Short mmCIF file of N, CA, C and O in Angstrom, two decimals:
data_model
loop_
_atom_site.label_atom_id
_atom_site.label_comp_id
_atom_site.label_asym_id
_atom_site.label_seq_id
_atom_site.Cartn_x
_atom_site.Cartn_y
_atom_site.Cartn_z
N MET H 915 14.90 -2.25 18.12
CA MET H 915 14.85 -1.37 16.97
C MET H 915 13.72 -0.37 17.18
O MET H 915 12.61 -0.73 17.54
N ASP H 916 13.98 0.90 16.98
CA ASP H 916 12.95 1.92 17.09
C ASP H 916 12.26 2.05 15.74
O ASP H 916 12.65 2.80 14.88
N GLU H 917 11.19 1.27 15.58
CA GLU H 917 10.54 1.15 14.29
C GLU H 917 9.99 2.46 13.77
O GLU H 917 10.13 2.80 12.61
N GLU H 918 9.34 3.24 14.63
CA GLU H 918 8.73 4.46 14.17
C GLU H 918 9.74 5.46 13.66
O GLU H 918 9.53 6.11 12.66
N SER H 919 10.89 5.61 14.30
CA SER H 919 11.85 6.62 13.89
C SER H 919 12.57 6.25 12.59
O SER H 919 13.13 7.09 11.93
N GLU H 920 12.57 4.98 12.24
CA GLU H 920 13.25 4.54 11.03
C GLU H 920 12.33 4.44 9.81
O GLU H 920 12.74 4.09 8.75
N SER H 921 11.04 4.70 10.00
CA SER H 921 10.11 4.52 8.89
C SER H 921 10.21 5.67 7.88
O SER H 921 10.57 6.77 8.22
N LEU H 922 9.90 5.33 6.64
CA LEU H 922 9.92 6.28 5.52
C LEU H 922 8.53 6.39 4.90
O LEU H 922 7.80 5.42 4.84
N LYS H 923 8.20 7.55 4.41
CA LYS H 923 6.93 7.76 3.71
C LYS H 923 7.06 7.44 2.25
O LYS H 923 6.09 7.14 1.58
N ASP H 924 8.29 7.52 1.70
CA ASP H 924 8.56 7.19 0.31
C ASP H 924 9.88 6.44 0.25
O ASP H 924 10.92 7.00 0.64
N ALA H 925 9.84 5.19 -0.19
CA ALA H 925 11.08 4.39 -0.23
C ALA H 925 11.54 4.13 -1.67
O ALA H 925 12.45 3.34 -1.88
N SER H 926 10.99 4.83 -2.64
CA SER H 926 11.31 4.55 -4.05
C SER H 926 12.81 4.75 -4.34
O SER H 926 13.32 4.14 -5.29
N HIS H 927 13.52 5.55 -3.56
CA HIS H 927 14.94 5.79 -3.79
C HIS H 927 15.79 4.61 -3.31
O HIS H 927 16.97 4.55 -3.61
N LEU H 928 15.20 3.67 -2.58
CA LEU H 928 15.99 2.55 -2.02
C LEU H 928 16.10 1.35 -2.96
O LEU H 928 16.89 0.47 -2.70
N TYR H 929 15.31 1.31 -4.00
CA TYR H 929 15.37 0.16 -4.93
C TYR H 929 14.90 0.62 -6.31
O TYR H 929 14.23 1.63 -6.46
N GLU H 930 15.24 -0.18 -7.32
CA GLU H 930 14.93 0.15 -8.70
C GLU H 930 13.94 -0.87 -9.25
O GLU H 930 14.08 -2.07 -9.01
N VAL H 931 12.94 -0.39 -9.96
CA VAL H 931 11.97 -1.23 -10.65
C VAL H 931 11.83 -0.75 -12.08
O VAL H 931 12.22 0.38 -12.40
N GLU H 932 11.29 -1.60 -12.95
CA GLU H 932 11.10 -1.21 -14.35
C GLU H 932 10.01 -0.15 -14.48
O GLU H 932 10.10 0.78 -15.27
N ARG H 933 8.95 -0.30 -13.66
CA ARG H 933 7.80 0.60 -13.79
C ARG H 933 7.00 0.65 -12.52
O ARG H 933 6.82 -0.38 -11.87
N THR H 934 6.52 1.83 -12.16
CA THR H 934 5.61 2.01 -11.02
C THR H 934 4.44 2.85 -11.50
O THR H 934 4.65 3.88 -12.15
N GLN H 935 3.25 2.40 -11.21
CA GLN H 935 2.04 3.16 -11.57
C GLN H 935 1.09 3.13 -10.40
O GLN H 935 0.73 2.07 -9.90
N TYR H 936 0.66 4.30 -9.98
CA TYR H 936 -0.33 4.40 -8.89
C TYR H 936 -1.72 4.39 -9.50
O TYR H 936 -2.04 5.21 -10.36
N HIS H 937 -2.57 3.46 -9.04
CA HIS H 937 -3.92 3.37 -9.53
C HIS H 937 -4.92 4.05 -8.61
O HIS H 937 -5.98 4.48 -9.04
N ALA H 938 -4.60 4.10 -7.34
CA ALA H 938 -5.45 4.76 -6.37
C ALA H 938 -4.59 5.15 -5.20
O ALA H 938 -3.70 4.39 -4.78
N GLU H 939 -4.82 6.33 -4.66
CA GLU H 939 -4.08 6.73 -3.47
C GLU H 939 -4.95 7.72 -2.72
O GLU H 939 -5.38 8.75 -3.25
N ARG H 940 -5.24 7.34 -1.49
CA ARG H 940 -6.00 8.22 -0.59
C ARG H 940 -5.51 7.93 0.82
O ARG H 940 -4.82 6.93 1.05
N PRO H 941 -5.78 8.76 1.78
CA PRO H 941 -5.32 8.52 3.12
C PRO H 941 -5.73 7.12 3.61
O PRO H 941 -6.90 6.74 3.54
N GLY H 942 -4.76 6.35 4.01
CA GLY H 942 -5.04 5.03 4.57
C GLY H 942 -5.13 3.88 3.57
O GLY H 942 -5.32 2.74 3.96
N PHE H 943 -4.99 4.18 2.25
CA PHE H 943 -5.14 3.09 1.28
C PHE H 943 -4.50 3.52 -0.04
O PHE H 943 -4.63 4.68 -0.46
N ARG H 944 -3.82 2.59 -0.70
CA ARG H 944 -3.34 2.85 -2.05
C ARG H 944 -3.16 1.54 -2.83
O ARG H 944 -2.98 0.48 -2.23
N ILE H 945 -3.26 1.65 -4.13
CA ILE H 945 -2.98 0.53 -5.04
C ILE H 945 -1.88 0.94 -5.99
O ILE H 945 -1.96 1.98 -6.66
N ILE H 946 -0.81 0.14 -5.98
CA ILE H 946 0.36 0.41 -6.81
C ILE H 946 0.60 -0.78 -7.73
O ILE H 946 0.52 -1.92 -7.29
N GLU H 947 0.89 -0.49 -9.00
CA GLU H 947 1.29 -1.54 -9.92
C GLU H 947 2.79 -1.43 -10.11
O GLU H 947 3.31 -0.35 -10.43
N LEU H 948 3.49 -2.51 -9.91
CA LEU H 948 4.94 -2.55 -10.08
C LEU H 948 5.30 -3.57 -11.14
O LEU H 948 4.65 -4.63 -11.26
N GLN H 949 6.35 -3.28 -11.89
CA GLN H 949 6.92 -4.23 -12.83
C GLN H 949 8.40 -4.35 -12.49
O GLN H 949 9.09 -3.33 -12.44
N ILE H 950 8.86 -5.59 -12.24
CA ILE H 950 10.27 -5.79 -11.92
C ILE H 950 10.89 -6.81 -12.86
O ILE H 950 10.25 -7.75 -13.30
N SER H 951 12.14 -6.55 -13.18
CA SER H 951 12.89 -7.46 -14.07
C SER H 951 13.31 -8.69 -13.25
O SER H 951 13.21 -8.71 -12.04
N PRO H 952 13.83 -9.72 -13.94
CA PRO H 952 14.29 -10.92 -13.24
C PRO H 952 15.42 -10.65 -12.23
O PRO H 952 15.64 -11.46 -11.33
N THR H 953 16.12 -9.52 -12.32
CA THR H 953 17.20 -9.23 -11.40
C THR H 953 16.85 -8.23 -10.34
O THR H 953 17.64 -7.90 -9.48
N GLN H 954 15.62 -7.70 -10.38
CA GLN H 954 15.23 -6.68 -9.41
C GLN H 954 14.42 -7.25 -8.25
O GLN H 954 13.84 -8.34 -8.36
N SER H 955 14.38 -6.51 -7.16
CA SER H 955 13.62 -6.93 -6.00
C SER H 955 13.23 -5.69 -5.19
O SER H 955 13.81 -4.62 -5.34
N VAL H 956 12.25 -5.86 -4.31
CA VAL H 956 11.92 -4.86 -3.32
C VAL H 956 12.58 -5.36 -2.02
O VAL H 956 12.24 -6.45 -1.55
N PRO H 957 13.54 -4.60 -1.48
CA PRO H 957 14.37 -5.11 -0.37
C PRO H 957 13.59 -5.38 0.91
O PRO H 957 12.45 -4.95 1.05
N TRP H 958 14.26 -6.07 1.81
CA TRP H 958 13.66 -6.41 3.11
C TRP H 958 13.12 -5.13 3.77
O TRP H 958 13.79 -4.12 3.85
N HIS H 959 11.89 -5.23 4.25
CA HIS H 959 11.23 -4.14 4.94
C HIS H 959 9.98 -4.67 5.64
O HIS H 959 9.61 -5.82 5.47
N PHE H 960 9.36 -3.80 6.42
CA PHE H 960 8.03 -4.11 6.95
C PHE H 960 7.28 -2.78 7.02
O PHE H 960 7.83 -1.72 6.77
N HIS H 961 6.01 -2.86 7.37
CA HIS H 961 5.16 -1.71 7.55
C HIS H 961 4.62 -1.70 8.95
O HIS H 961 4.22 -2.77 9.46
N ASN H 962 4.60 -0.56 9.61
CA ASN H 962 4.12 -0.45 10.96
C ASN H 962 2.59 -0.60 11.07
O ASN H 962 2.10 -1.20 12.02
N HIS H 963 1.85 -0.04 10.12
CA HIS H 963 0.41 0.10 10.29
C HIS H 963 -0.44 -0.53 9.21
O HIS H 963 -1.66 -0.58 9.36
N ILE H 964 0.17 -0.95 8.10
CA ILE H 964 -0.63 -1.43 6.99
C ILE H 964 -0.31 -2.87 6.59
O ILE H 964 0.78 -3.38 6.89
N GLN H 965 -1.20 -3.47 5.94
CA GLN H 965 -1.03 -4.80 5.34
C GLN H 965 -0.74 -4.63 3.85
O GLN H 965 -1.29 -3.74 3.21
N ASP H 966 0.19 -5.41 3.31
CA ASP H 966 0.44 -5.49 1.88
C ASP H 966 -0.32 -6.67 1.32
O ASP H 966 -0.13 -7.79 1.81
N ALA H 967 -1.17 -6.45 0.35
CA ALA H 967 -1.83 -7.54 -0.35
C ALA H 967 -1.32 -7.56 -1.79
O ALA H 967 -1.48 -6.55 -2.51
N PHE H 968 -0.66 -8.63 -2.19
CA PHE H 968 -0.08 -8.76 -3.51
C PHE H 968 -1.02 -9.50 -4.43
O PHE H 968 -1.64 -10.49 -4.03
N TYR H 969 -1.10 -9.06 -5.70
CA TYR H 969 -1.88 -9.72 -6.72
C TYR H 969 -1.01 -9.72 -7.99
O TYR H 969 -0.66 -8.67 -8.50
N VAL H 970 -0.67 -10.91 -8.48
CA VAL H 970 0.21 -11.01 -9.65
C VAL H 970 -0.61 -10.95 -10.94
O VAL H 970 -1.58 -11.70 -11.13
N ILE H 971 -0.20 -10.03 -11.84
CA ILE H 971 -0.84 -9.87 -13.14
C ILE H 971 -0.12 -10.72 -14.18
O ILE H 971 -0.75 -11.41 -14.97
N ASP H 972 1.21 -10.66 -14.18
CA ASP H 972 2.00 -11.35 -15.19
C ASP H 972 3.35 -11.74 -14.58
O ASP H 972 3.94 -10.95 -13.81
N GLY H 973 3.84 -12.92 -14.90
CA GLY H 973 5.12 -13.36 -14.37
C GLY H 973 4.96 -14.11 -13.05
O GLY H 973 3.86 -14.53 -12.69
N THR H 974 6.07 -14.27 -12.34
CA THR H 974 6.06 -15.01 -11.10
C THR H 974 6.84 -14.25 -10.03
O THR H 974 7.94 -13.78 -10.28
N LEU H 975 6.24 -14.15 -8.85
CA LEU H 975 6.89 -13.48 -7.72
C LEU H 975 7.27 -14.51 -6.67
O LEU H 975 6.58 -15.52 -6.51
N LYS H 976 8.33 -14.20 -5.95
CA LYS H 976 8.69 -14.97 -4.77
C LYS H 976 8.83 -13.99 -3.62
O LYS H 976 9.54 -13.00 -3.75
N ILE H 977 8.10 -14.26 -2.56
CA ILE H 977 8.13 -13.41 -1.39
C ILE H 977 8.78 -14.18 -0.26
O ILE H 977 8.34 -15.28 0.09
N PHE H 978 9.85 -13.61 0.29
CA PHE H 978 10.53 -14.18 1.45
C PHE H 978 10.00 -13.45 2.68
O PHE H 978 9.86 -12.21 2.65
N LEU H 979 9.67 -14.18 3.72
CA LEU H 979 9.09 -13.59 4.92
C LEU H 979 9.82 -14.06 6.18
O LEU H 979 10.39 -15.14 6.19
N GLN H 980 9.75 -13.25 7.22
CA GLN H 980 10.26 -13.59 8.56
C GLN H 980 9.09 -13.55 9.54
O GLN H 980 8.07 -12.96 9.27
N ASP H 981 9.32 -14.14 10.71
CA ASP H 981 8.33 -14.11 11.82
C ASP H 981 6.95 -14.67 11.49
O ASP H 981 5.99 -13.95 11.59
N PRO H 982 6.81 -15.91 11.07
CA PRO H 982 7.83 -16.93 10.95
C PRO H 982 8.46 -16.89 9.54
O PRO H 982 7.90 -16.34 8.58
N LYS H 983 9.60 -17.57 9.44
CA LYS H 983 10.31 -17.66 8.16
C LYS H 983 9.47 -18.46 7.19
O LYS H 983 8.95 -19.53 7.51
N GLU H 984 9.33 -17.93 5.96
CA GLU H 984 8.46 -18.55 4.96
C GLU H 984 8.84 -18.01 3.58
O GLU H 984 9.36 -16.91 3.46
N GLU H 985 8.62 -18.82 2.55
CA GLU H 985 8.78 -18.42 1.18
C GLU H 985 7.50 -18.74 0.42
O GLU H 985 6.98 -19.84 0.54
N VAL H 986 7.01 -17.77 -0.34
CA VAL H 986 5.75 -17.93 -1.07
C VAL H 986 5.99 -17.60 -2.52
O VAL H 986 6.58 -16.57 -2.83
N ILE H 987 5.55 -18.48 -3.43
CA ILE H 987 5.67 -18.22 -4.87
C ILE H 987 4.27 -17.93 -5.40
O ILE H 987 3.34 -18.70 -5.14
N LEU H 988 4.15 -16.85 -6.15
CA LEU H 988 2.85 -16.43 -6.67
C LEU H 988 2.90 -16.37 -8.20
O LEU H 988 3.79 -15.76 -8.78
N ALA H 989 1.91 -16.99 -8.83
CA ALA H 989 1.76 -16.99 -10.28
C ALA H 989 0.62 -16.02 -10.64
O ALA H 989 -0.08 -15.56 -9.73
N PRO H 990 0.41 -15.71 -11.91
CA PRO H 990 -0.65 -14.81 -12.30
C PRO H 990 -2.01 -15.23 -11.71
O PRO H 990 -2.37 -16.41 -11.72
N GLY H 991 -2.69 -14.25 -11.12
CA GLY H 991 -4.00 -14.51 -10.49
C GLY H 991 -3.90 -14.86 -9.03
O GLY H 991 -4.90 -14.85 -8.32
N ASN H 992 -2.69 -15.15 -8.54
CA ASN H 992 -2.51 -15.50 -7.12
C ASN H 992 -2.40 -14.24 -6.28
O ASN H 992 -1.95 -13.20 -6.72
N THR H 993 -2.85 -14.36 -5.00
CA THR H 993 -2.76 -13.27 -4.05
C THR H 993 -2.09 -13.76 -2.77
O THR H 993 -2.09 -14.97 -2.48
N TYR H 994 -1.54 -12.83 -2.04
CA TYR H 994 -0.97 -13.14 -0.74
C TYR H 994 -0.90 -11.84 0.08
O TYR H 994 -0.56 -10.79 -0.48
N SER H 995 -1.26 -11.91 1.36
CA SER H 995 -1.24 -10.73 2.22
C SER H 995 -0.20 -10.88 3.28
O SER H 995 -0.02 -11.95 3.86
N VAL H 996 0.49 -9.77 3.57
CA VAL H 996 1.51 -9.70 4.60
C VAL H 996 1.04 -8.74 5.67
O VAL H 996 0.78 -7.59 5.39
N ARG H 997 0.93 -9.25 6.90
CA ARG H 997 0.42 -8.44 8.01
C ARG H 997 1.45 -7.35 8.40
O ARG H 997 2.63 -7.46 8.11
N PRO H 998 0.99 -6.29 9.08
CA PRO H 998 1.90 -5.28 9.58
C PRO H 998 2.99 -5.91 10.47
O PRO H 998 2.73 -6.91 11.15
N HIS H 999 4.15 -5.33 10.46
CA HIS H 999 5.32 -5.72 11.26
C HIS H 999 5.95 -7.02 10.79
O HIS H 999 6.91 -7.46 11.42
N ARG H 1000 5.49 -7.65 9.73
CA ARG H 1000 6.14 -8.88 9.27
C ARG H 1000 7.13 -8.55 8.17
O ARG H 1000 6.75 -8.11 7.06
N PRO H 1001 8.44 -8.73 8.42
CA PRO H 1001 9.45 -8.43 7.42
C PRO H 1001 9.28 -9.27 6.14
O PRO H 1001 8.97 -10.48 6.24
N HIS H 1002 9.46 -8.63 4.99
CA HIS H 1002 9.33 -9.33 3.73
C HIS H 1002 10.22 -8.73 2.65
O HIS H 1002 10.57 -7.56 2.71
N LEU H 1003 10.61 -9.58 1.70
CA LEU H 1003 11.41 -9.23 0.54
C LEU H 1003 10.69 -9.78 -0.67
O LEU H 1003 10.26 -10.95 -0.68
N VAL H 1004 10.51 -8.98 -1.71
CA VAL H 1004 9.77 -9.38 -2.91
C VAL H 1004 10.75 -9.48 -4.07
O VAL H 1004 11.46 -8.53 -4.36
N THR H 1005 10.80 -10.66 -4.72
CA THR H 1005 11.69 -10.87 -5.85
C THR H 1005 10.91 -11.41 -7.05
O THR H 1005 9.80 -11.90 -6.90
N ASN H 1006 11.54 -11.29 -8.19
CA ASN H 1006 11.00 -11.85 -9.44
C ASN H 1006 11.53 -13.30 -9.47
O ASN H 1006 12.72 -13.50 -9.48
N ALA H 1007 10.64 -14.27 -9.54
CA ALA H 1007 11.04 -15.67 -9.53
C ALA H 1007 11.12 -16.26 -10.93
O ALA H 1007 11.36 -17.45 -11.08
N GLY H 1008 10.92 -15.44 -11.95
CA GLY H 1008 10.92 -15.96 -13.32
C GLY H 1008 12.06 -15.44 -14.15
O GLY H 1008 12.99 -14.80 -13.67
N LYS H 1009 11.97 -15.72 -15.46
CA LYS H 1009 13.00 -15.30 -16.42
C LYS H 1009 12.57 -14.11 -17.25
O LYS H 1009 13.32 -13.63 -18.11
N ALA H 1010 11.38 -13.61 -17.00
CA ALA H 1010 10.86 -12.44 -17.69
C ALA H 1010 10.34 -11.45 -16.63
O ALA H 1010 10.25 -11.79 -15.46
N SER H 1011 9.99 -10.25 -17.05
CA SER H 1011 9.46 -9.26 -16.11
C SER H 1011 8.23 -9.78 -15.41
O SER H 1011 7.47 -10.56 -15.99
N ALA H 1012 8.02 -9.33 -14.20
CA ALA H 1012 6.84 -9.67 -13.43
C ALA H 1012 6.07 -8.37 -13.12
O ALA H 1012 6.67 -7.38 -12.75
N THR H 1013 4.77 -8.40 -13.30
CA THR H 1013 3.91 -7.23 -13.02
C THR H 1013 2.92 -7.67 -11.94
O THR H 1013 2.29 -8.72 -12.04
N PHE H 1014 2.78 -6.82 -10.93
CA PHE H 1014 1.89 -7.15 -9.82
C PHE H 1014 1.33 -5.88 -9.20
O PHE H 1014 1.87 -4.79 -9.33
N LEU H 1015 0.18 -6.06 -8.54
CA LEU H 1015 -0.44 -4.98 -7.78
C LEU H 1015 -0.12 -5.18 -6.31
O LEU H 1015 -0.07 -6.33 -5.84
N VAL H 1016 0.06 -4.06 -5.61
CA VAL H 1016 0.16 -4.09 -4.16
C VAL H 1016 -0.94 -3.20 -3.64
O VAL H 1016 -0.98 -2.00 -3.92
N LEU H 1017 -1.87 -3.81 -2.91
CA LEU H 1017 -2.95 -3.06 -2.25
C LEU H 1017 -2.49 -2.85 -0.83
O LEU H 1017 -2.26 -3.83 -0.09
N GLN H 1018 -2.31 -1.59 -0.44
CA GLN H 1018 -1.77 -1.26 0.87
C GLN H 1018 -2.80 -0.51 1.70
O GLN H 1018 -3.30 0.53 1.25
N GLY H 1019 -3.12 -1.03 2.84
CA GLY H 1019 -4.07 -0.38 3.73
C GLY H 1019 -4.55 -1.37 4.75
O GLY H 1019 -4.10 -2.50 4.76
N ILE H 1020 -5.37 -1.05 5.53
CA ILE H 1020 -5.88 0.28 5.82
C ILE H 1020 -5.01 0.81 6.96
O ILE H 1020 -4.79 0.13 7.93
N GLY H 1021 -4.54 2.03 6.82
CA GLY H 1021 -3.63 2.65 7.77
C GLY H 1021 -2.70 3.58 7.02
O GLY H 1021 -2.79 3.72 5.81
N GLU H 1022 -1.79 4.22 7.75
CA GLU H 1022 -0.86 5.14 7.14
C GLU H 1022 0.36 4.41 6.62
O GLU H 1022 0.99 3.66 7.35
N TYR H 1023 0.69 4.59 5.33
CA TYR H 1023 1.80 3.89 4.69
C TYR H 1023 3.12 4.33 5.30
O TYR H 1023 3.36 5.52 5.51
N ASP H 1024 4.00 3.37 5.53
CA ASP H 1024 5.39 3.64 5.79
C ASP H 1024 6.20 2.45 5.32
O ASP H 1024 5.61 1.41 4.95
N PHE H 1025 7.50 2.55 5.27
CA PHE H 1025 8.39 1.51 4.79
C PHE H 1025 9.59 1.52 5.72
O PHE H 1025 10.27 2.54 5.84
N VAL H 1026 9.82 0.41 6.43
CA VAL H 1026 10.92 0.35 7.39
C VAL H 1026 11.97 -0.57 6.81
O VAL H 1026 11.80 -1.79 6.83
N PRO H 1027 13.07 -0.01 6.27
CA PRO H 1027 14.10 -0.86 5.67
C PRO H 1027 14.84 -1.68 6.72
O PRO H 1027 15.03 -1.23 7.84
N LEU H 1028 15.19 -2.88 6.34
CA LEU H 1028 15.92 -3.79 7.18
C LEU H 1028 17.28 -4.11 6.54
O LEU H 1028 17.46 -3.85 5.37
N GLY H 1029 18.18 -4.71 7.28
CA GLY H 1029 19.45 -5.16 6.71
C GLY H 1029 19.24 -6.19 5.66
O GLY H 1029 18.15 -6.74 5.52
N SER H 1030 20.25 -6.55 4.92
CA SER H 1030 20.16 -7.51 3.82
C SER H 1030 19.77 -8.89 4.25
O SER H 1030 19.29 -9.69 3.45
N ASN H 1031 19.92 -9.23 5.53
CA ASN H 1031 19.55 -10.55 6.03
C ASN H 1031 18.16 -10.56 6.62
O ASN H 1031 17.74 -11.54 7.22
N GLY H 1032 17.44 -9.47 6.51
CA GLY H 1032 16.07 -9.44 7.01
C GLY H 1032 15.95 -9.01 8.46
O GLY H 1032 14.90 -9.13 9.05
N GLU H 1033 17.02 -8.50 9.04
CA GLU H 1033 16.97 -8.05 10.44
C GLU H 1033 17.24 -6.58 10.55
O GLU H 1033 17.90 -6.00 9.78
#
C-alpha cells in the first residue's frame, strides 16, 4: 500500500459525528473534541506521522486496533494513545452519546482510510 499517496489532510467527509470542535490547532499539533452517537464511529484508518491520544469526557469508547489486534474500552477520564501507522477504528460502546478529546501530534496530520476490515 502506498501510504503517502492515499493520505488525506481532512477526512471529515468520510464519516459523520454529532459534533466536532477544535480547541487548538497549530502546525504539528491539534486538539479536537468529538461527540458520537451510539451508532456512529470513526472508520478504520491510521496516521503516517502523528500519534492519536484519546481522552474520554463523557460516555464510553471502544477502540479496535490492528498490528497487533487489540480492543480497548475507555470510560470517562481514561486515556489511550495510538502510535503512527497503527490502524484503528473508534466506536461508541455505550447507549448514549460519547464525547472525547483527540490530541494529535507531534507531526503533520493525515488520515489514511482503510477497508472496512481494517486492511
